[in-house]
Short mmCIF file of N, CA and C in Angstrom, two decimals:
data_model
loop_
_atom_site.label_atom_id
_atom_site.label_comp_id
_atom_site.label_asym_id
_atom_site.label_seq_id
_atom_site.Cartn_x
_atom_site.Cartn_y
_atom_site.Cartn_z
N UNK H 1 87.22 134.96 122.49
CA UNK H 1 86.65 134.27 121.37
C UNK H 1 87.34 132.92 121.22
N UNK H 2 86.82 132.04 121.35
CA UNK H 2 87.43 130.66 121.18
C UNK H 2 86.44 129.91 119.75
N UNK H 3 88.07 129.36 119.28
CA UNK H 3 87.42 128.50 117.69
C UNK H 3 87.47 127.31 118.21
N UNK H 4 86.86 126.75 117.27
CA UNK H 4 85.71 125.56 117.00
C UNK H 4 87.08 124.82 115.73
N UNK H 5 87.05 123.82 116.22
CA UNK H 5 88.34 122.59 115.20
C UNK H 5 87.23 122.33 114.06
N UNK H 6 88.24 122.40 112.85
CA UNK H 6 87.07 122.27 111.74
C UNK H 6 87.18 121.07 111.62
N UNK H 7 86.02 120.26 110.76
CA UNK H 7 86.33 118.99 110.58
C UNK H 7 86.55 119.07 109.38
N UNK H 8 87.32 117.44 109.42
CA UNK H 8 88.06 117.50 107.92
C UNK H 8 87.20 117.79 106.50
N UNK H 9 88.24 118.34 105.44
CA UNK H 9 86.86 118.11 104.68
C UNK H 9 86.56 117.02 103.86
N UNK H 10 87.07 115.81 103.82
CA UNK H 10 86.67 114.38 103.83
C UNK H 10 86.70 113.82 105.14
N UNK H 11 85.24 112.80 105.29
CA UNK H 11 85.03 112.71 106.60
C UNK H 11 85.79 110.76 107.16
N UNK H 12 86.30 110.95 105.15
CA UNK H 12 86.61 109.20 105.84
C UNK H 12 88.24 109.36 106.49
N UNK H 13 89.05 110.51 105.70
CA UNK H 13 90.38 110.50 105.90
C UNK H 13 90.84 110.68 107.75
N UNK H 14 89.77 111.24 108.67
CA UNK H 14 89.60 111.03 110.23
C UNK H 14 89.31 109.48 110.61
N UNK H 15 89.06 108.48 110.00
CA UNK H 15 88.91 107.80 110.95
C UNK H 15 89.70 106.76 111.33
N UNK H 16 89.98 106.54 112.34
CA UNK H 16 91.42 105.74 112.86
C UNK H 16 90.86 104.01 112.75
N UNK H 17 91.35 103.01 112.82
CA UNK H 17 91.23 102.09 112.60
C UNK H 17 90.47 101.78 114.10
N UNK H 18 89.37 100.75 113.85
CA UNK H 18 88.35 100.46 115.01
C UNK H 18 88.44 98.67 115.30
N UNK H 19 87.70 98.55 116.15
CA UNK H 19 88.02 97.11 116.81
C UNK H 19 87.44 96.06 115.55
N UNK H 20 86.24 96.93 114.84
CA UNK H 20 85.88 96.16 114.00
C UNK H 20 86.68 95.56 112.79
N UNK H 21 88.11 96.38 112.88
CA UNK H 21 88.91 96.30 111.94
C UNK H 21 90.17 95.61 112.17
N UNK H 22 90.26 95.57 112.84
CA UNK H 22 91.53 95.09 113.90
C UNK H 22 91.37 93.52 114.51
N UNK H 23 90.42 93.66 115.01
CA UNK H 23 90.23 91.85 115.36
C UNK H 23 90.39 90.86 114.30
N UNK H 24 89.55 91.21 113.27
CA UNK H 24 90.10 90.26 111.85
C UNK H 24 91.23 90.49 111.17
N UNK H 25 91.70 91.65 111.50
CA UNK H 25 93.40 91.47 110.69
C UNK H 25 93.98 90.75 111.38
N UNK H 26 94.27 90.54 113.07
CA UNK H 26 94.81 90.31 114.29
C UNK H 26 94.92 88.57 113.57
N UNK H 27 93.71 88.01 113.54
CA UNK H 27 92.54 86.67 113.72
C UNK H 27 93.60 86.05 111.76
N UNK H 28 93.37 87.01 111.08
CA UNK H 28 94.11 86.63 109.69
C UNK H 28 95.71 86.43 109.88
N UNK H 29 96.36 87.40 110.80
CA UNK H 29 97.53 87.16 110.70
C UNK H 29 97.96 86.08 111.52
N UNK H 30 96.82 86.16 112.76
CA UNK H 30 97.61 84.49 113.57
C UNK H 30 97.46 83.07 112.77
N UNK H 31 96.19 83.22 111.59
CA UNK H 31 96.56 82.22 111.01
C UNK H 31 97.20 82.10 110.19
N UNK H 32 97.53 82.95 109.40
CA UNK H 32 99.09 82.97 108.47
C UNK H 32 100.48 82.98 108.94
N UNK H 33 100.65 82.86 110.12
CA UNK H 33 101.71 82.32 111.18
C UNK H 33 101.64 81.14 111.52
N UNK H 34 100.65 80.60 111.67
CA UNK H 34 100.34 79.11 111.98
C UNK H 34 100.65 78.35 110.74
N UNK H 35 100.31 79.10 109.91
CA UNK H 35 100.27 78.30 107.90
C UNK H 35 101.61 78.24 107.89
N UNK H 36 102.20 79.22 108.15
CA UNK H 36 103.43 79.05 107.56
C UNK H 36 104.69 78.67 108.39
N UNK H 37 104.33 78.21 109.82
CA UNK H 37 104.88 77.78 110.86
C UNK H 37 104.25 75.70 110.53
N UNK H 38 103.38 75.49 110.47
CA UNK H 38 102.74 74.82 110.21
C UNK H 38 103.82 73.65 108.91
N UNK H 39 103.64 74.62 107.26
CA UNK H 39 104.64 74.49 106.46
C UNK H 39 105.94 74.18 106.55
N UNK H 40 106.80 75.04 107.37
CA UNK H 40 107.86 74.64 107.55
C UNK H 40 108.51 73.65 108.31
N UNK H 41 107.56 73.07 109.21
CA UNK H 41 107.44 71.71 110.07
C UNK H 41 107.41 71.02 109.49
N UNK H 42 106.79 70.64 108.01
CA UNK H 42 106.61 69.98 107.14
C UNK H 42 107.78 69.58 106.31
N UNK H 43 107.65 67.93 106.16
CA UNK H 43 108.84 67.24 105.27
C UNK H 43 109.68 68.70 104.36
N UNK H 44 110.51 68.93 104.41
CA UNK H 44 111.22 69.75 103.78
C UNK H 44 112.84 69.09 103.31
N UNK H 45 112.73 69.27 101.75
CA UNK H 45 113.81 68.64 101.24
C UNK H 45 114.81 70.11 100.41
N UNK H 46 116.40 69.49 100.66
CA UNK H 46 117.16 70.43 100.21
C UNK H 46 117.69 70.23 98.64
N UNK H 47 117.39 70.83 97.59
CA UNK H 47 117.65 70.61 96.33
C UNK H 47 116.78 69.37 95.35
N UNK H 48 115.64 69.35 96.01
CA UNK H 48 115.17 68.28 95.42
C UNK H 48 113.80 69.22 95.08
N UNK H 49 112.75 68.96 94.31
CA UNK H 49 111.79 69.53 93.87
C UNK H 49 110.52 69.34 95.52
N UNK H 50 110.19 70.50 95.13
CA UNK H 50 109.50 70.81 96.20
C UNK H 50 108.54 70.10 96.81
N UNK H 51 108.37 70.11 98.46
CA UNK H 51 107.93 69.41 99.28
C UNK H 51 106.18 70.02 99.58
N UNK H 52 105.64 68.69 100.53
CA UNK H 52 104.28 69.10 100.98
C UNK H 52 104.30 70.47 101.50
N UNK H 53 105.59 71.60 101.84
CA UNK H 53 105.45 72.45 103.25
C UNK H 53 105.15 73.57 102.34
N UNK H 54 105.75 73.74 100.66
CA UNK H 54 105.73 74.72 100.22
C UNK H 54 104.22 75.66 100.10
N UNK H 55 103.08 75.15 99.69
CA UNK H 55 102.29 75.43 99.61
C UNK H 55 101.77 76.78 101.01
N UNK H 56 101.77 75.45 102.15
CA UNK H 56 101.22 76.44 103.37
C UNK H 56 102.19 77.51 103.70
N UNK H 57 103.47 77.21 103.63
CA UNK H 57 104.82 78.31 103.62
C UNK H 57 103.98 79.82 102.56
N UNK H 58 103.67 79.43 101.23
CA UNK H 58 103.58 80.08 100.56
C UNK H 58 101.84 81.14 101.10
N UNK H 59 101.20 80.27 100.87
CA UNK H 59 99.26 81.04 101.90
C UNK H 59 99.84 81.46 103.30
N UNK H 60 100.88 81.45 104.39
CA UNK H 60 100.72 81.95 105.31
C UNK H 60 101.48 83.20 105.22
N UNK H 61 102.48 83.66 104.19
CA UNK H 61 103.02 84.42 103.69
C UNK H 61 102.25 85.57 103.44
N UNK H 62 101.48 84.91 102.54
CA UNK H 62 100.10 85.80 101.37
C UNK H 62 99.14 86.47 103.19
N UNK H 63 98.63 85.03 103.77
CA UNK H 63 98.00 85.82 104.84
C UNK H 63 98.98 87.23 105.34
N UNK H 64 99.94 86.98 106.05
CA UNK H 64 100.55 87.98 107.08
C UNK H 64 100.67 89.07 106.07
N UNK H 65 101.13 89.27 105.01
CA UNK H 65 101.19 90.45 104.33
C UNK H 65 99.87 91.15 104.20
N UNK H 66 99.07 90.10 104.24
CA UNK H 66 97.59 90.58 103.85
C UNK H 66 97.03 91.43 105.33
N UNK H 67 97.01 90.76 105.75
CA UNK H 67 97.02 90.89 107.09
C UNK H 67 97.58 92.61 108.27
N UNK H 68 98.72 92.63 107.33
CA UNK H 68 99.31 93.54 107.52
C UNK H 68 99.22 95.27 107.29
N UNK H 69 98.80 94.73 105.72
CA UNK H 69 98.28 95.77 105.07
C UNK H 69 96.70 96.41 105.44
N UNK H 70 96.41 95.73 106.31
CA UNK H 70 94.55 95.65 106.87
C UNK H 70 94.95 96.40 107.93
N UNK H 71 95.95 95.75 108.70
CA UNK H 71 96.18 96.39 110.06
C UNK H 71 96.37 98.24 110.00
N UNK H 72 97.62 98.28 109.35
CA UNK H 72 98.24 99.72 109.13
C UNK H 72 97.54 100.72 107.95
N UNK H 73 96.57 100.27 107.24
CA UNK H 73 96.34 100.87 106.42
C UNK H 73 94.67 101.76 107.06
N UNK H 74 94.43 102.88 106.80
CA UNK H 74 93.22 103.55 107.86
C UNK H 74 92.12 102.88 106.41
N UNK H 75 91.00 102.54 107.63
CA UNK H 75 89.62 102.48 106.88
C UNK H 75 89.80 103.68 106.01
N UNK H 76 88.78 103.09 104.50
CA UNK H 76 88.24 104.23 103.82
C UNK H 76 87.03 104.24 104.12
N UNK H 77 86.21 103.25 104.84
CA UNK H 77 84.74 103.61 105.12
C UNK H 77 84.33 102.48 105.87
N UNK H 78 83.55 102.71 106.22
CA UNK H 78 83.00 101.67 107.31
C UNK H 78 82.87 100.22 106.87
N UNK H 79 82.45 99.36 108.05
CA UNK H 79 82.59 98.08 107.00
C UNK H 79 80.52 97.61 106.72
N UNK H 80 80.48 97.21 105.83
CA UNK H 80 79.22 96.98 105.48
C UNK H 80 78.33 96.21 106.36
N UNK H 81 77.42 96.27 106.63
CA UNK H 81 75.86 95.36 107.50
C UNK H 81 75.84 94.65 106.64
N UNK H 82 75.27 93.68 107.47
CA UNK H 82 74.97 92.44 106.35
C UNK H 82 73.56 92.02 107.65
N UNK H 83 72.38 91.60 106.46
CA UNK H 83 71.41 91.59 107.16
C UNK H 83 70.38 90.36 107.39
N UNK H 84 69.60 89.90 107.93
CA UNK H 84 69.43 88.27 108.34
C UNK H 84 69.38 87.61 106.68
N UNK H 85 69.12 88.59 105.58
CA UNK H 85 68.94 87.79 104.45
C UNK H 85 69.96 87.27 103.88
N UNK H 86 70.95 88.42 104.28
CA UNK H 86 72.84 87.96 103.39
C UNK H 86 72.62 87.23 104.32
N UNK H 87 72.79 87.37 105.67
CA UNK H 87 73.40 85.98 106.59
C UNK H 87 72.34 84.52 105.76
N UNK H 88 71.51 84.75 105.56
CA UNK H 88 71.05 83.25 105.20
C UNK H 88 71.36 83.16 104.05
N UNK H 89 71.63 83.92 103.13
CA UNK H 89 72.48 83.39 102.08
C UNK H 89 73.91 82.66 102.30
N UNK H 90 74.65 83.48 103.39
CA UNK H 90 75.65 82.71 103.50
C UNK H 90 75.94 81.65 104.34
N UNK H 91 74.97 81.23 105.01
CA UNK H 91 75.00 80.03 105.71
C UNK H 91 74.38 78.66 104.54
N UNK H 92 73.68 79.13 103.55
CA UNK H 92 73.38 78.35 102.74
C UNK H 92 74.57 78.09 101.85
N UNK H 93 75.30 78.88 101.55
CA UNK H 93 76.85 78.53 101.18
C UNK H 93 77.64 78.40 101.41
N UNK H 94 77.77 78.03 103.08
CA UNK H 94 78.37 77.18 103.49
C UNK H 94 77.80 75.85 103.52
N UNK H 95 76.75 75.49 104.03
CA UNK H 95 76.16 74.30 103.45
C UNK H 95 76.34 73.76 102.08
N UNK H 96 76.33 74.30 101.24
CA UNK H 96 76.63 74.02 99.46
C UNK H 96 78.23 73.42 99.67
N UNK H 97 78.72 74.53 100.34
CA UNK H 97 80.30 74.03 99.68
C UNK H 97 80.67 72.69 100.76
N UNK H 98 79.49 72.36 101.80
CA UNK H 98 79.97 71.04 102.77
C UNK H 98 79.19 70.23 101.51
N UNK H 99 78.16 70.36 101.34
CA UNK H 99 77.49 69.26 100.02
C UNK H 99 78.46 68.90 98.87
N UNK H 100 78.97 69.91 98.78
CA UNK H 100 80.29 69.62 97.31
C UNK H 100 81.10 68.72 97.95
N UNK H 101 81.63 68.93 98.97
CA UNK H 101 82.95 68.13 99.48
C UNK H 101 82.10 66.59 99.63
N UNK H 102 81.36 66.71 100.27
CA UNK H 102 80.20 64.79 100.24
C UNK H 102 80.40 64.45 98.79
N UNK H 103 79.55 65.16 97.74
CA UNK H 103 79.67 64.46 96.29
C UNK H 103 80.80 64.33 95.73
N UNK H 104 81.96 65.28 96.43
CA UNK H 104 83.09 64.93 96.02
C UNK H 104 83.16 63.69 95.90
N UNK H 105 83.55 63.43 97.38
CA UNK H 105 84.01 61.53 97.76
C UNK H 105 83.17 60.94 97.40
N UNK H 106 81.39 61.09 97.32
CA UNK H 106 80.63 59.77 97.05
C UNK H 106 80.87 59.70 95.25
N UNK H 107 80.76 60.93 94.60
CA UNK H 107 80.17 60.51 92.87
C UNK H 107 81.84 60.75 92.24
N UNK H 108 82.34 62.11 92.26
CA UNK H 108 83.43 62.48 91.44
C UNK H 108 83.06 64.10 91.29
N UNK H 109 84.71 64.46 90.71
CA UNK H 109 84.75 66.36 90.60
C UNK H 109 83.18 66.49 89.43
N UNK H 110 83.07 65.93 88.43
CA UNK H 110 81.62 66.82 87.45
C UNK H 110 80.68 66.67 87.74
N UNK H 111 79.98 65.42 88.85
CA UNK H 111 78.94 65.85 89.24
C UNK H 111 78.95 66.46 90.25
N UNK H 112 79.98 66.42 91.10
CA UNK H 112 79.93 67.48 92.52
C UNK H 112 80.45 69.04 91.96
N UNK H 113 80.67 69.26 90.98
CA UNK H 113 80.48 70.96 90.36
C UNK H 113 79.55 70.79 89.83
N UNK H 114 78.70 70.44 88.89
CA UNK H 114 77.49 70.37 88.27
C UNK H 114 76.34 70.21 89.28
N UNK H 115 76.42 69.86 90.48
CA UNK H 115 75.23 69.67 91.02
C UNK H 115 75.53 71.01 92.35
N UNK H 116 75.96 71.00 92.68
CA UNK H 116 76.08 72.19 93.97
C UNK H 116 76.15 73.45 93.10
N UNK H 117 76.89 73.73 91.53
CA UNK H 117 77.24 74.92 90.85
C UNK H 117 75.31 75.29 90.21
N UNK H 118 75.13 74.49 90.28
CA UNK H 118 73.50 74.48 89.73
C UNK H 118 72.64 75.07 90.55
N UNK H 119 72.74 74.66 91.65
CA UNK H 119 71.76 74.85 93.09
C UNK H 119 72.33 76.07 93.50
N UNK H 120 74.18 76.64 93.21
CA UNK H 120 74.54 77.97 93.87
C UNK H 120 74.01 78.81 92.89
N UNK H 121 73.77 79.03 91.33
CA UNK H 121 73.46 79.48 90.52
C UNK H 121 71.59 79.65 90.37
N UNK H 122 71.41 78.87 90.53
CA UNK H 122 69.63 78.78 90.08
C UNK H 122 69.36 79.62 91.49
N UNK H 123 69.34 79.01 93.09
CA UNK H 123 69.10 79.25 93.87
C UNK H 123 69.17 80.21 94.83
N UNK H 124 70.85 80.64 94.72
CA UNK H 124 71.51 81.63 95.37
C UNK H 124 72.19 83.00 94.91
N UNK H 125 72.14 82.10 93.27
CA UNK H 125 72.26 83.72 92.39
C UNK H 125 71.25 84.21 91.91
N UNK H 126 69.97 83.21 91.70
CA UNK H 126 69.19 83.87 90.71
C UNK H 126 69.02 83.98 89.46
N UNK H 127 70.11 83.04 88.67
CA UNK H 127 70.45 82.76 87.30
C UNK H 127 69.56 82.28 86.78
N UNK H 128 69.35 82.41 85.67
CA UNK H 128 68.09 81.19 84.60
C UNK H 128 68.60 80.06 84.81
N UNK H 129 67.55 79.12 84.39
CA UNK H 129 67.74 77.43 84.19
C UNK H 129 68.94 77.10 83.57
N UNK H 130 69.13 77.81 82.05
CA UNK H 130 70.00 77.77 81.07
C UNK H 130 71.29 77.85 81.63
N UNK H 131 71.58 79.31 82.20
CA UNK H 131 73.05 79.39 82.88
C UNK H 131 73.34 78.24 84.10
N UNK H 132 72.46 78.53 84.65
CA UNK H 132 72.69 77.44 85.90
C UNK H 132 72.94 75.81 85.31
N UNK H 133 72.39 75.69 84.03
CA UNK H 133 72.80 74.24 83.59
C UNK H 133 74.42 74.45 83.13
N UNK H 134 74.59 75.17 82.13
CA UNK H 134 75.33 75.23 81.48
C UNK H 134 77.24 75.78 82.19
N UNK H 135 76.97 76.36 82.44
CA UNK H 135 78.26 77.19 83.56
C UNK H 135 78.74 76.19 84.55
N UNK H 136 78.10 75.20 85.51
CA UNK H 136 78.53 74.42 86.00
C UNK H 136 78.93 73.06 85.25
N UNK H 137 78.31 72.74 84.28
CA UNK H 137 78.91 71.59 83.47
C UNK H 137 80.02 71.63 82.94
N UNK H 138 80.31 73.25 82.15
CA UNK H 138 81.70 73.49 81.29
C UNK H 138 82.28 73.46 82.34
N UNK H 139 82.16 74.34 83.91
CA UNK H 139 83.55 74.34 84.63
C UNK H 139 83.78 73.08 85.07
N UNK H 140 83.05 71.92 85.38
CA UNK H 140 83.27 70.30 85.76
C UNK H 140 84.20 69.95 84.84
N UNK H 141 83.76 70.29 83.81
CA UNK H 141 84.00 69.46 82.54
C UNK H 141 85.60 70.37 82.26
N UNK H 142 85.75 71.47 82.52
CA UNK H 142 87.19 72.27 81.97
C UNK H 142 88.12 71.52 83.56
N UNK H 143 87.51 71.29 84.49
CA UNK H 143 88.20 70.68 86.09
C UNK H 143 88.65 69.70 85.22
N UNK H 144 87.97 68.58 84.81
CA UNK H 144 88.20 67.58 84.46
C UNK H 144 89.49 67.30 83.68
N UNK H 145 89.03 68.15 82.59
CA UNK H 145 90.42 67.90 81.09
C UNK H 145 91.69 68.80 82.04
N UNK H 146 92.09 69.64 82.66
CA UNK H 146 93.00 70.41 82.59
C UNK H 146 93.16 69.17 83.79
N UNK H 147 93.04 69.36 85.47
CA UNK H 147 93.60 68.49 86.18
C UNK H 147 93.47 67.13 86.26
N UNK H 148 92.54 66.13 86.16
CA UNK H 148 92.63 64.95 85.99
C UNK H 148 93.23 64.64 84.59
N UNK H 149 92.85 65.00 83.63
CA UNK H 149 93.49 64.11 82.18
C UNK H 149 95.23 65.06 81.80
N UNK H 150 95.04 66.38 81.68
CA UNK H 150 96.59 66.70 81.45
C UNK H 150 97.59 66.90 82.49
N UNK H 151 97.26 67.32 83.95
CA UNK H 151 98.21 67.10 85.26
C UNK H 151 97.94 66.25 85.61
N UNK H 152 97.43 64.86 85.51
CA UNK H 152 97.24 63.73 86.64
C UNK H 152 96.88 64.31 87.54
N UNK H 153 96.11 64.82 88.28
CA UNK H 153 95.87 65.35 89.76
C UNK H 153 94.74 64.22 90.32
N UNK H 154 95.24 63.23 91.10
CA UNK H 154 94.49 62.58 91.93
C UNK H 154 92.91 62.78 92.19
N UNK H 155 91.93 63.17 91.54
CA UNK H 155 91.10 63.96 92.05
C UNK H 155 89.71 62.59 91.62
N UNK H 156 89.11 62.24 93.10
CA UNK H 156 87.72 61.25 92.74
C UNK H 156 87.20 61.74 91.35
N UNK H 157 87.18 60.56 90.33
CA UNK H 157 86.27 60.62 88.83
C UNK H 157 85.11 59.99 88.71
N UNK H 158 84.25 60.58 87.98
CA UNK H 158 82.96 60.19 88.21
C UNK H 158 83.21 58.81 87.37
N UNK H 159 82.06 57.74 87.54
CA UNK H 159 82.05 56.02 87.12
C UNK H 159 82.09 56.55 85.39
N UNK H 160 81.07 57.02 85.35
CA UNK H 160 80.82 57.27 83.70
C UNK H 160 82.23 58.05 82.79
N UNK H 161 83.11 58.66 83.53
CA UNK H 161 84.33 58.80 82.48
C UNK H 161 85.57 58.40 82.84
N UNK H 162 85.81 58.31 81.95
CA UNK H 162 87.41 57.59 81.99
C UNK H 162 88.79 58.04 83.16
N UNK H 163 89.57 57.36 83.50
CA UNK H 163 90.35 57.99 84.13
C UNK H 163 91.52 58.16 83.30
#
């Protein structure tokens, strides 16, 4: 009489990590080695307030841990299909966010959130007129007051407001 191996009785806690899972942790962690190899190449000063390197030091960090935890940790379930419609959604948002970066440099930060946040909202979310007006203006407009007027942050201003 020979037995038969039962299977588990959750069917996700069997499954070992697959190529589908592994190539993008692999692909995340070489670039959070690069970030933070990258960073530390960077002007770096001793006791003085912090340099250009800290930042990428700090995201290539965040990657490799991230990274890490993807690697060693087992799928809980497969990873999702995505189907020619998501894909054309998301090629259209990548297009949006290259259109933002253009109105960046040509107009300023509130009309390049107000005009791409409108078109991602009306178009790509499906939002009413109303939200799609409104949600991208306050966040232009909250960009505006917090980094250009109370941090100084360098950031192109549109002609019509003040710097």
């Amino acid at each position: 009489m020979t037995t038969k191996k039962q299977a588990p009785e959750n069917a996700d806690e069997r499954r070992e990590p697959s190529r589908t899972s592994v190539v993008p942790s692999v692909a995340l962690l070489a670039i959070g080695v690069a970030a933070a190899i990258s960073g530390i190449l960077l002007e770096q000063r001793n006791g003085e307030p912090a340099g250009p390197g800290l930042w990428p030091v700090f995201a290539g960090i965040l990657l490799v841990a991230t990274s890490a935890a993807m690697l060693f940790k087992r799928p809980l379930r497969t990873v999702e299909r995505i189907s020619r419609a998501e894909l054309h959604l998301i090629l259209w948002g990548v297009l949006l966010l290259a259109a933002f970066i253009a109105l960046l440099k040509a107009t300023g930060i509130v009309t390049a959130c107000v005009v791409t946040g409108m078109v991602w909202l009306r178009f790509l979310a499906k939002e009413s007129w109303l939200v799609s007006a409104l949600v991208p203006t306050g966040v232009g407009l909250v960009i505006y007051v917090v980094f250009v007027k109370l941090l100084d942050v360098p950031l192109p201003v549109d002609a019509f407001l003040p710097r």
